[in-house]
């Protein structure tokens, strides 16, 4: 497995729509393995393919992981939301492509998602709680949307300014 380079805001690939995966083959599985390894290495709970420069609709996540164990890795290929709750919830989100920053984002409380698993088999999952939030965040990446794009213009500018400030301080 390999650690991949994670693209950061404002890389243009992060704002492009990803294509459907045509076939779940060995190449796709190798990329998913590398994405998971990269996500663990960066202490993330989710990572979508566009974040490593691949415009394909796939993502990995592990919302049960802590610093001592690998938790429960999950793989989603061509995921689609087929149902969402009326209710919404606000939670604090961060993103490996917007390093060191976080903000409150509104998401659907529950979603039902249809997807292909690691072996290319069609699956459905009813997600709620933290999993529902992480899945909506990662699926947004497949449509070229970052969580900061869901903030008010004022809040978005604040996060971007802080990111730029952190980068300047790091490069001194
Ligand atoms: Ni993200």
Coordinates of C-alpha atoms and ligand atoms in Angstrom, one line a residue:
X1 CA 0.0 0.0 0.0
X2 CA 1.1 3.6 -0.6
X3 CA 0.5 6.9 1.0
X4 CA -1.0 9.3 -1.6
X5 CA -0.7 13.0 -1.8
X6 CA -3.9 14.8 -0.6
X7 CA -4.9 17.8 -2.7
X8 CA -5.7 20.9 -0.7
X9 CA -8.0 23.9 -1.3
X10 CA -8.0 25.7 -3.8
X11 CA -6.8 22.9 -6.1
X12 CA -9.1 22.9 -9.1
X13 CA -9.7 19.1 -9.1
X14 CA -11.5 19.5 -5.8
X15 CA -14.2 21.5 -7.6
X16 CA -14.8 19.0 -10.4
X17 CA -17.5 16.3 -10.6
X18 CA -16.2 12.8 -10.5
X19 CA -17.2 10.1 -13.0
X20 CA -18.9 6.8 -12.2
X21 CA -16.6 3.8 -11.7
X22 CA -17.2 1.5 -14.7
X23 CA -15.9 -1.7 -13.1
X24 CA -14.8 -2.7 -9.6
X25 CA -11.5 -4.4 -10.5
X26 CA -8.1 -4.9 -8.9
X27 CA -7.0 -1.4 -9.9
X28 CA -10.0 0.1 -8.2
X29 CA -9.4 -2.0 -5.0
X30 CA -5.7 -1.0 -5.0
X31 CA -6.7 2.7 -5.1
X32 CA -9.2 2.1 -2.3
X33 CA -6.5 0.4 -0.2
X34 CA -4.1 3.3 -0.8
X35 CA -6.8 5.8 0.0
X36 CA -7.6 4.1 3.3
X37 CA -3.9 4.0 4.2
X38 CA -3.6 7.7 3.4
X39 CA -6.6 8.5 5.4
X40 CA -5.3 6.7 8.5
X41 CA -1.9 8.3 8.0
X42 CA -3.5 11.8 8.0
X43 CA -5.8 11.0 11.0
X44 CA -8.9 11.4 8.9
X45 CA -12.3 9.7 9.2
X46 CA -13.1 9.8 5.5
X47 CA -11.4 10.3 2.1
X48 CA -12.9 10.6 -1.4
X49 CA -11.0 9.8 -4.6
X50 CA -11.0 13.4 -6.0
X51 CA -8.9 14.4 -2.9
X52 CA -6.1 12.2 -4.2
X53 CA -6.5 13.6 -7.7
X54 CA -8.7 10.8 -9.1
X55 CA -12.1 11.9 -10.5
X56 CA -13.9 8.6 -9.8
X57 CA -16.9 8.2 -7.6
X58 CA -15.5 6.3 -4.7
X59 CA -14.7 7.0 -1.1
X60 CA -13.4 5.3 2.1
X61 CA -14.3 6.0 5.7
X62 CA -13.8 4.7 9.2
X63 CA -15.8 6.6 11.7
X64 CA -15.2 4.1 14.5
X65 CA -11.5 4.4 14.5
X66 CA -9.4 5.8 17.3
X67 CA -5.7 6.2 17.9
X68 CA -5.4 2.6 19.1
X69 CA -7.3 0.6 16.6
X70 CA -8.2 0.7 12.9
X71 CA -12.0 0.4 13.7
X72 CA -14.2 -0.5 10.8
X73 CA -13.1 0.5 7.3
X74 CA -15.9 1.0 4.8
X75 CA -15.7 1.4 1.0
X76 CA -18.4 3.1 -1.1
X77 CA -18.3 3.0 -4.9
X78 CA -20.8 5.0 -7.0
X79 CA -22.8 5.9 -3.9
X80 CA -26.3 7.5 -4.4
X81 CA -28.6 8.9 -1.8
X82 CA -32.0 7.2 -2.4
X83 CA -33.8 8.7 0.6
X84 CA -33.1 11.5 3.1
X85 CA -34.9 12.5 6.3
X86 CA -36.7 15.8 6.6
X87 CA -34.8 16.5 9.8
X88 CA -31.4 18.2 9.7
X89 CA -28.6 18.4 12.2
X90 CA -25.6 20.7 12.7
X91 CA -22.2 19.3 13.4
X92 CA -18.6 20.4 13.4
X93 CA -16.7 19.3 10.2
X94 CA -13.1 19.3 9.1
X95 CA -11.5 18.1 5.9
X96 CA -8.0 16.8 5.0
X97 CA -8.2 19.2 2.0
X98 CA -8.8 22.2 4.2
X99 CA -6.2 21.2 6.9
X100 CA -6.4 22.5 10.4
X101 CA -9.8 24.2 10.0
X102 CA -13.3 23.3 11.1
X103 CA -16.8 24.8 11.0
X104 CA -20.5 23.9 11.7
X105 CA -22.3 22.4 8.8
X106 CA -26.0 21.4 8.4
X107 CA -26.7 17.9 7.1
X108 CA -29.6 15.5 6.9
X109 CA -30.0 13.5 10.1
X110 CA -30.6 10.2 8.2
X111 CA -29.9 9.0 4.7
X112 CA -30.3 5.8 2.8
X113 CA -27.5 5.1 0.4
X114 CA -27.1 2.6 -2.4
X115 CA -23.6 1.8 -3.5
X116 CA -21.2 -0.9 -4.6
X117 CA -18.9 -2.4 -2.0
X118 CA -15.2 -3.4 -2.2
X119 CA -16.2 -6.5 -4.1
X120 CA -18.5 -4.7 -6.6
X121 CA -21.7 -6.0 -4.9
X122 CA -24.7 -3.7 -4.7
X123 CA -25.5 -2.7 -1.1
X124 CA -27.8 -0.4 0.8
X125 CA -27.2 1.3 4.1
X126 CA -29.4 3.4 6.4
X127 CA -27.0 5.8 7.9
X128 CA -27.6 8.1 10.9
X129 CA -25.6 9.9 13.5
X130 CA -21.9 10.6 12.7
X131 CA -21.9 8.1 9.8
X132 CA -24.6 10.0 8.0
X133 CA -22.6 13.2 8.4
X134 CA -19.3 11.7 7.2
X135 CA -21.0 10.1 4.2
X136 CA -22.7 13.3 3.1
X137 CA -19.4 15.2 3.5
X138 CA -17.5 12.6 1.4
X139 CA -20.2 12.2 -1.2
X140 CA -20.1 16.0 -1.7
X141 CA -16.4 15.6 -2.7
X142 CA -17.6 13.4 -5.6
X143 CA -19.7 16.4 -6.9
X144 CA -16.8 18.9 -6.4
X145 CA -18.3 20.4 -3.2
X146 CA -16.2 21.1 -0.1
X147 CA -17.8 21.7 3.3
X148 CA -16.7 25.3 3.1
X149 CA -18.9 25.7 0.0
X150 CA -21.9 25.0 2.3
X151 CA -21.1 27.9 4.7
X152 CA -22.3 31.4 4.4
X153 CA -20.0 33.6 2.4
X154 CA -18.8 35.3 5.6
X155 CA -18.0 32.1 7.4
X156 CA -16.4 30.6 4.3
X157 CA -14.1 33.7 4.0
X158 CA -13.2 33.4 7.6
X159 CA -12.1 29.7 7.2
X160 CA -10.2 30.4 4.0
X161 CA -8.4 33.4 5.6
X162 CA -7.4 31.3 8.6
X163 CA -6.1 28.5 6.3
X164 CA -4.0 31.0 4.4
X165 CA -2.7 32.6 7.6
X166 CA -1.7 29.1 8.9
X167 CA 0.1 28.3 5.7
X168 CA 2.0 31.6 5.8
X169 CA 3.1 30.9 9.4
X170 CA 4.1 27.4 8.5
X171 CA 6.3 28.5 5.6
X172 CA 8.2 31.2 7.6
Ligands
LIG1 NI1 -13.3 16.3 3.1

